[in-house]
Coordinates of C-alpha atoms in Angstrom, one line a residue:
M1 CA 3.7 -22.9 10.5
N2 CA 7.7 -21.5 10.0
I3 CA 8.4 -19.2 7.1
D4 CA 12.1 -18.5 6.4
G5 CA 13.9 -15.3 6.8
I6 CA 15.2 -14.3 4.1
R7 CA 18.8 -12.8 2.7
T8 CA 18.5 -10.1 0.3
G9 CA 14.2 -8.2 0.1
I10 CA 12.3 -7.2 1.7
V11 CA 9.7 -7.5 4.6
L12 CA 7.0 -4.9 4.7
D13 CA 5.1 -5.6 8.4
H14 CA 2.0 -4.3 10.5
I15 CA -0.3 -4.5 7.6
K16 CA -4.1 -4.2 8.8
A17 CA -5.1 -7.5 8.8
G18 CA -7.0 -9.3 5.1
K19 CA -5.2 -6.4 3.4
S20 CA -1.9 -7.7 2.4
M21 CA -4.2 -9.7 -0.9
E22 CA -4.8 -6.0 -2.0
I23 CA -1.6 -4.8 -1.1
Y24 CA 0.1 -8.3 -3.9
D25 CA -2.3 -6.3 -6.5
L26 CA -1.6 -3.4 -6.3
L27 CA 1.8 -3.9 -6.3
K28 CA 1.7 -6.6 -9.5
L29 CA 3.6 -8.8 -6.9
D30 CA 2.8 -11.6 -9.0
K31 CA 4.2 -10.3 -11.7
L32 CA 7.6 -11.3 -10.0
S33 CA 10.6 -14.0 -11.0
C34 CA 12.1 -14.3 -7.7
G35 CA 9.3 -15.5 -4.1
V36 CA 6.5 -13.6 -2.3
A37 CA 5.1 -15.3 0.9
V38 CA 2.3 -13.7 2.0
I39 CA 1.2 -14.3 5.7
Q40 CA -2.1 -13.3 7.0
R41 CA -3.2 -13.1 10.2
V42 CA -0.5 -14.1 12.8
M43 CA -0.7 -13.1 16.2
S44 CA 1.1 -9.6 17.2
T45 CA 1.1 -8.2 20.7
K46 CA 0.5 -4.8 19.2
Y47 CA -2.1 -5.1 16.5
G48 CA -3.6 -8.5 17.1
R49 CA -3.9 -9.8 13.7
K50 CA -1.4 -8.7 11.4
D51 CA -0.8 -9.7 7.4
I52 CA 3.3 -9.8 7.2
I53 CA 4.3 -9.8 3.2
K54 CA 8.6 -10.8 2.2
I55 CA 10.2 -10.1 -0.9
D56 CA 12.8 -12.0 -2.4
E57 CA 14.0 -9.4 -3.6
D58 CA 15.4 -5.1 -3.5
I59 CA 12.4 -4.1 -6.1
P60 CA 11.1 -0.6 -5.3
L61 CA 8.2 -0.1 -3.9
D62 CA 5.0 2.3 -4.5
F63 CA 5.0 4.2 -0.9
D64 CA 1.8 6.1 -1.4
V65 CA 0.2 2.6 -2.7
L66 CA 1.3 1.7 1.1
G67 CA 0.5 4.3 2.8
Y68 CA -3.0 5.2 0.9
I69 CA -3.4 1.1 1.7
D70 CA -2.4 1.1 5.8
N71 CA 0.3 4.3 7.3
N72 CA 0.3 1.5 9.9
I73 CA 3.2 -0.8 7.3
T74 CA 6.5 -0.5 8.3
V75 CA 8.9 -1.5 5.7
N76 CA 11.7 -3.7 6.6
R77 CA 14.8 -4.0 3.8
I78 CA 16.9 -6.7 4.4
K79 CA 20.7 -7.1 2.9
E80 CA 22.7 -9.8 3.5
G81 CA 20.4 -10.8 5.9
K82 CA 20.8 -7.9 8.9
L83 CA 18.1 -4.6 8.9
E84 CA 19.5 -2.0 6.3
E85 CA 16.7 0.3 6.1
K86 CA 12.8 0.8 8.2
V87 CA 10.8 3.3 7.1
H88 CA 7.5 4.3 8.3
L89 CA 4.6 5.1 6.2
S90 CA 2.2 7.9 5.8
L91 CA -0.6 8.8 4.4
P92 CA -0.2 10.0 1.2
E93 CA -1.1 14.4 -0.4
S94 CA -1.8 12.6 -3.0
L95 CA -2.3 9.3 -5.0
T96 CA -2.3 9.2 -8.4
D97 CA -3.7 6.1 -10.3
V98 CA -4.4 5.0 -7.2
I99 CA -7.7 5.0 -6.3
K100 CA -11.0 5.6 -9.6
C101 CA -13.1 8.6 -8.9
K102 CA -16.7 7.3 -8.7
N103 CA -19.1 10.1 -9.6
P104 CA -20.3 8.8 -12.4
R105 CA -20.2 12.8 -14.3
C106 CA -16.5 13.4 -13.5
I107 CA -14.4 13.4 -16.8
T108 CA -12.2 10.6 -15.8
S109 CA -15.0 8.1 -16.0
I110 CA -15.9 9.3 -19.4
E111 CA -11.9 9.8 -20.9
Q112 CA -10.3 6.3 -20.4
E113 CA -7.2 7.9 -20.5
I114 CA -6.9 10.6 -18.4
V115 CA -4.3 10.1 -15.2
Q116 CA -7.2 9.3 -11.8
Q117 CA -5.9 11.9 -9.1
F118 CA -6.4 13.1 -5.7
K119 CA -5.7 15.4 -3.1
L120 CA -5.6 14.5 0.4
V121 CA -7.9 17.3 2.4
N122 CA -8.6 15.4 5.9
K123 CA -6.0 13.5 7.3
D124 CA -7.3 12.7 10.4
Q125 CA -10.9 11.4 8.9
K126 CA -8.2 9.9 5.6
V127 CA -10.2 12.7 2.9
Y128 CA -9.4 12.7 -0.3
R129 CA -10.9 14.5 -3.4
C130 CA -10.6 14.1 -7.0
V131 CA -8.8 16.9 -8.4
Y132 CA -11.5 17.4 -11.8
C133 CA -14.6 17.1 -9.9
D134 CA -14.0 17.3 -6.5
A135 CA -15.6 13.9 -5.5
E136 CA -14.1 12.6 -2.2
Q137 CA -13.4 10.1 -1.1
V138 CA -12.7 7.9 2.8
T139 CA -10.2 5.5 3.0
A140 CA -10.9 2.7 4.6

């Protein structure tokens, strides 16, 4: 398979195999007018298998969403065919409207207008806690 390089845009590399469509949906990449290539389960000497997303335009990205889904993702910004910037992600300290509280008694389950907010409470186990009800959620 041959996917051409991009002249100006973004390459999301080292995505955990099978996670690229979740990123595609959360970042709403289907709404872009530029080309987007999703490459799944390619061989990687470092990770075994990985996914890659190529975006033919330099767009603003939500690093919190990306870091939450997979903090091993590398964001490569390409300008005029050359690597301009490489960003390594980490787990975000807080999340806003990325995940939903699973507690049926949480105020966010009753009041749909309330923003979903979570704080990172355990970095090693990737545990987030709802700021309203203290319910915990572990990332995959």
